Coordinates of C-alpha atoms in Angstrom, one line a residue:
M703 CA -15.0 -60.4 41.8
Y704 CA -16.2 -58.8 37.9
I705 CA -14.6 -59.9 35.1
A706 CA -15.1 -57.9 31.9
R707 CA -13.7 -59.4 28.3
P708 CA -12.9 -57.8 25.0
P709 CA -16.5 -58.7 23.2
T710 CA -14.0 -60.7 20.5
G711 CA -10.4 -61.4 20.0
A712 CA -7.6 -62.2 22.8
A713 CA -7.5 -59.1 25.3
R714 CA -4.3 -56.7 24.5
H715 CA -4.2 -55.2 27.9
R716 CA -4.8 -56.6 31.3
V717 CA -6.5 -54.1 34.0
V718 CA -7.7 -53.9 37.5
V719 CA -10.4 -51.6 38.3
G720 CA -10.6 -50.2 42.1
H721 CA -14.0 -48.9 42.7
Q722 CA -15.8 -46.2 44.3
L723 CA -17.2 -45.6 47.9
F724 CA -20.2 -47.6 46.3
G725 CA -19.0 -50.8 45.9
V726 CA -18.9 -53.0 42.2
D727 CA -22.1 -51.1 41.0
A728 CA -23.3 -50.6 37.7
P729 CA -21.4 -47.6 36.9
V730 CA -18.1 -49.4 38.1
R731 CA -19.5 -52.3 35.6
A732 CA -19.9 -50.6 32.9
F733 CA -16.9 -48.6 32.9
A734 CA -14.6 -52.2 33.2
D735 CA -17.2 -53.1 30.6
R736 CA -16.0 -50.0 28.7
L737 CA -12.0 -51.3 28.8
A738 CA -13.1 -54.4 28.0
A739 CA -14.3 -53.1 24.6
A740 CA -11.2 -51.1 23.9
G741 CA -8.9 -54.6 24.1
C742 CA -8.9 -55.1 27.8
L743 CA -9.3 -58.0 30.4
V744 CA -10.5 -56.1 33.3
A745 CA -10.8 -57.3 36.8
V746 CA -12.9 -55.5 39.5
P747 CA -12.2 -57.0 43.3
D748 CA -14.7 -56.5 45.5
L749 CA -13.1 -55.0 48.5
Y750 CA -16.0 -55.0 50.5
H751 CA -15.8 -58.6 50.7
R752 CA -15.0 -59.2 53.9
T753 CA -17.8 -57.3 55.7
A754 CA -20.6 -56.6 53.0
P755 CA -19.6 -59.0 49.7
G756 CA -21.4 -58.0 46.7
I757 CA -23.1 -54.7 48.5
E758 CA -24.0 -51.8 45.5
L759 CA -24.9 -48.7 47.5
A760 CA -27.0 -45.9 46.6
Q761 CA -25.2 -42.7 45.5
D762 CA -27.5 -40.8 48.2
D763 CA -26.8 -39.5 51.8
A764 CA -27.5 -43.1 53.3
G765 CA -25.5 -44.7 50.9
R766 CA -22.7 -42.6 51.6
A767 CA -22.5 -43.1 54.9
R768 CA -22.7 -47.2 54.8
G769 CA -20.2 -46.2 52.2
F770 CA -17.9 -44.5 54.8
E771 CA -18.9 -47.4 57.4
L772 CA -16.6 -49.7 55.1
L773 CA -14.1 -47.3 54.1
H774 CA -13.1 -47.2 57.7
A775 CA -13.2 -50.8 58.2
L776 CA -10.7 -51.5 55.0
D777 CA -6.9 -52.6 56.4
R778 CA -4.1 -51.6 53.9
D779 CA -2.7 -54.8 53.9
E780 CA -5.7 -57.0 52.9
V781 CA -6.9 -54.4 50.0
V782 CA -3.0 -55.2 48.4
R783 CA -3.9 -58.7 48.6
D784 CA -7.3 -58.3 47.4
V785 CA -5.7 -56.5 44.3
A786 CA -2.6 -59.1 43.8
G787 CA -5.4 -61.8 43.7
A788 CA -7.1 -59.6 40.9
V789 CA -3.7 -59.7 39.4
D790 CA -3.1 -63.4 39.2
V791 CA -6.6 -63.7 38.3
L792 CA -5.2 -61.7 35.0
G793 CA -2.2 -63.7 34.3
G794 CA -0.2 -63.1 37.5
D795 CA 2.3 -60.8 36.4
P796 CA 2.2 -57.2 37.8
A797 CA 4.6 -56.0 35.3
R798 CA 2.1 -56.6 32.5
V799 CA -0.9 -55.3 34.6
S800 CA -2.3 -52.0 34.7
M801 CA -4.5 -50.7 37.3
V802 CA -7.3 -47.3 37.5
G803 CA -8.7 -46.4 40.6
L804 CA -11.5 -44.3 41.0
S805 CA -12.0 -42.2 44.5
M806 CA -11.5 -44.9 47.3
G807 CA -10.6 -47.1 44.4
G808 CA -7.9 -44.6 43.6
H809 CA -6.4 -44.6 47.3
V810 CA -6.0 -48.3 46.7
A811 CA -4.7 -48.0 43.1
Y812 CA -1.7 -45.7 44.6
L813 CA -1.2 -48.6 47.4
A814 CA -1.0 -51.0 45.0
A815 CA 1.7 -49.1 42.9
A816 CA 3.4 -49.0 45.5
R817 CA 3.5 -52.6 46.8
L818 CA 2.9 -54.8 43.8
G819 CA 5.3 -53.4 41.3
L820 CA 2.2 -52.8 38.4
A821 CA 2.9 -51.4 35.0
A822 CA 0.4 -48.4 35.1
T823 CA -1.9 -46.8 37.5
A824 CA -4.2 -44.5 36.8
V825 CA -5.4 -42.9 40.0
L826 CA -8.4 -40.4 39.7
Y827 CA -9.4 -37.9 42.5
P828 CA -8.0 -40.2 45.4
G829 CA -8.8 -39.0 49.1
W830 CA -6.5 -39.2 52.1
L831 CA -3.2 -40.0 50.1
T832 CA -1.6 -37.7 52.4
G833 CA -2.9 -38.0 56.4
P834 CA -3.7 -40.7 58.3
Q835 CA -7.6 -40.0 58.7
I836 CA -8.2 -43.5 57.5
A837 CA -7.4 -46.8 58.0
L838 CA -5.9 -47.5 54.5
S839 CA -3.2 -44.5 55.1
R840 CA -2.2 -45.8 58.3
P841 CA 0.5 -46.2 60.2
A842 CA 2.1 -43.7 57.9
P843 CA 0.4 -41.8 55.2
T844 CA 0.0 -43.9 51.9
V845 CA 2.0 -40.7 50.1
T846 CA 5.1 -42.0 52.3
L847 CA 5.5 -45.1 49.8
T848 CA 5.5 -43.3 47.1
P849 CA 9.8 -44.3 46.5
A850 CA 8.5 -47.7 46.1
I851 CA 6.1 -47.0 42.9
T852 CA 8.3 -48.4 39.9
G853 CA 5.8 -47.8 37.1
R854 CA 4.2 -44.9 35.4
L855 CA 1.2 -43.1 37.1
L856 CA -1.2 -41.0 36.1
F857 CA -3.3 -38.7 38.6
L858 CA -6.5 -36.6 37.4
V859 CA -8.3 -34.6 40.1
G860 CA -10.8 -31.5 39.5
A861 CA -9.4 -28.4 40.9
D862 CA -13.0 -28.1 42.7
D863 CA -12.8 -31.6 44.5
H864 CA -13.8 -31.1 48.2
V865 CA -12.1 -34.7 49.0
V866 CA -8.6 -33.9 47.4
P867 CA -7.8 -30.4 48.0
A868 CA -4.9 -28.5 46.3
A869 CA -2.7 -28.7 49.0
D870 CA -2.8 -32.7 48.3
V871 CA -2.4 -32.6 45.1
A872 CA 0.8 -30.6 45.9
T873 CA 2.2 -32.6 48.0
V874 CA 1.5 -36.0 46.1
G875 CA 3.2 -34.0 43.1
A876 CA 6.1 -33.5 45.6
A877 CA 6.6 -36.7 46.8
L878 CA 6.4 -38.0 42.4
R879 CA 9.0 -35.8 41.5
D880 CA 11.3 -36.3 44.5
A881 CA 11.2 -40.4 44.0
G882 CA 11.8 -40.0 40.4
V883 CA 8.9 -41.8 39.4
R884 CA 7.4 -41.5 36.0
H885 CA 4.2 -39.8 36.4
E886 CA 1.9 -36.9 35.1
I887 CA -1.1 -34.7 37.2
V888 CA -3.4 -33.2 35.1
V889 CA -6.1 -30.5 37.6
Y890 CA -9.1 -29.9 35.6
P891 CA -10.6 -26.4 36.0
G892 CA -14.0 -26.0 37.4
T893 CA -14.7 -29.5 38.0
P894 CA -15.4 -31.4 41.3
H895 CA -14.9 -34.8 42.8
A896 CA -16.1 -37.9 40.8
F897 CA -16.4 -36.5 37.4
L898 CA -15.8 -39.4 35.6
L899 CA -18.9 -41.7 35.9
P900 CA -22.0 -40.6 34.1
G901 CA -25.1 -40.6 36.4
P902 CA -24.5 -38.7 39.8
P903 CA -24.6 -34.7 39.0
T904 CA -21.1 -34.2 39.8
F905 CA -20.4 -35.7 36.3
R906 CA -19.1 -33.4 33.8
P907 CA -18.4 -34.3 30.1
D908 CA -15.2 -32.8 29.1
P909 CA -13.1 -33.6 32.1
A910 CA -14.2 -37.3 31.9
T911 CA -13.9 -37.9 28.0
D912 CA -10.1 -36.3 28.4
A913 CA -9.8 -38.7 31.2
W914 CA -10.7 -41.8 29.1
R915 CA -8.2 -40.9 26.5
R916 CA -5.6 -40.6 28.8
I917 CA -6.5 -43.6 30.3
V918 CA -6.5 -45.5 27.4
E919 CA -3.3 -44.1 26.2
L920 CA -1.5 -45.1 29.3
I921 CA -2.7 -48.5 29.5
T922 CA -1.9 -49.5 25.4
S923 CA 1.6 -47.7 25.3

């Protein structure tokens, strides 16, 4: 588990980060460090620790192929326990902890919001919430757990995301509205999957800047 602490003073906020397909890699650690610089104590659990502890995958075809192998080996209850363990590291009270999840980690964050009673959750371009394509979304699709979400939820996605089609965004939005969850959905025009973290060609500075602002506002409000 990667821990990032504020450089000076006590942490004002506590945040779990759910990593992308590629593991707790340098871009994710840099994102956690950026949250720490904003006054947060941050924990990033290694969701692959049972099968490939500490793995960091290259963001190329081979890395994606291995990442999908690891993704399909994940179990819903186990990853929720991983997030709960991170909450314990951050003080043990989920009602005082937020979570930011990226891609695969966004799916895990949605699960954790429903299972753990987190204070607030930012879900960025989460795949496969509406169907049973991956083990994390079985036995029933993760979106069916929406009525159990008690905290606020921010859903950020690009309009050109090949993993999260517009129909999935509409389905999740309807579920959040029907369940009375306090939420906001933001769709960035002309924006692909994985736009937040610098480095890959999918990075988009303007949506990333806006997303960062919204994430910080969610965590600190």
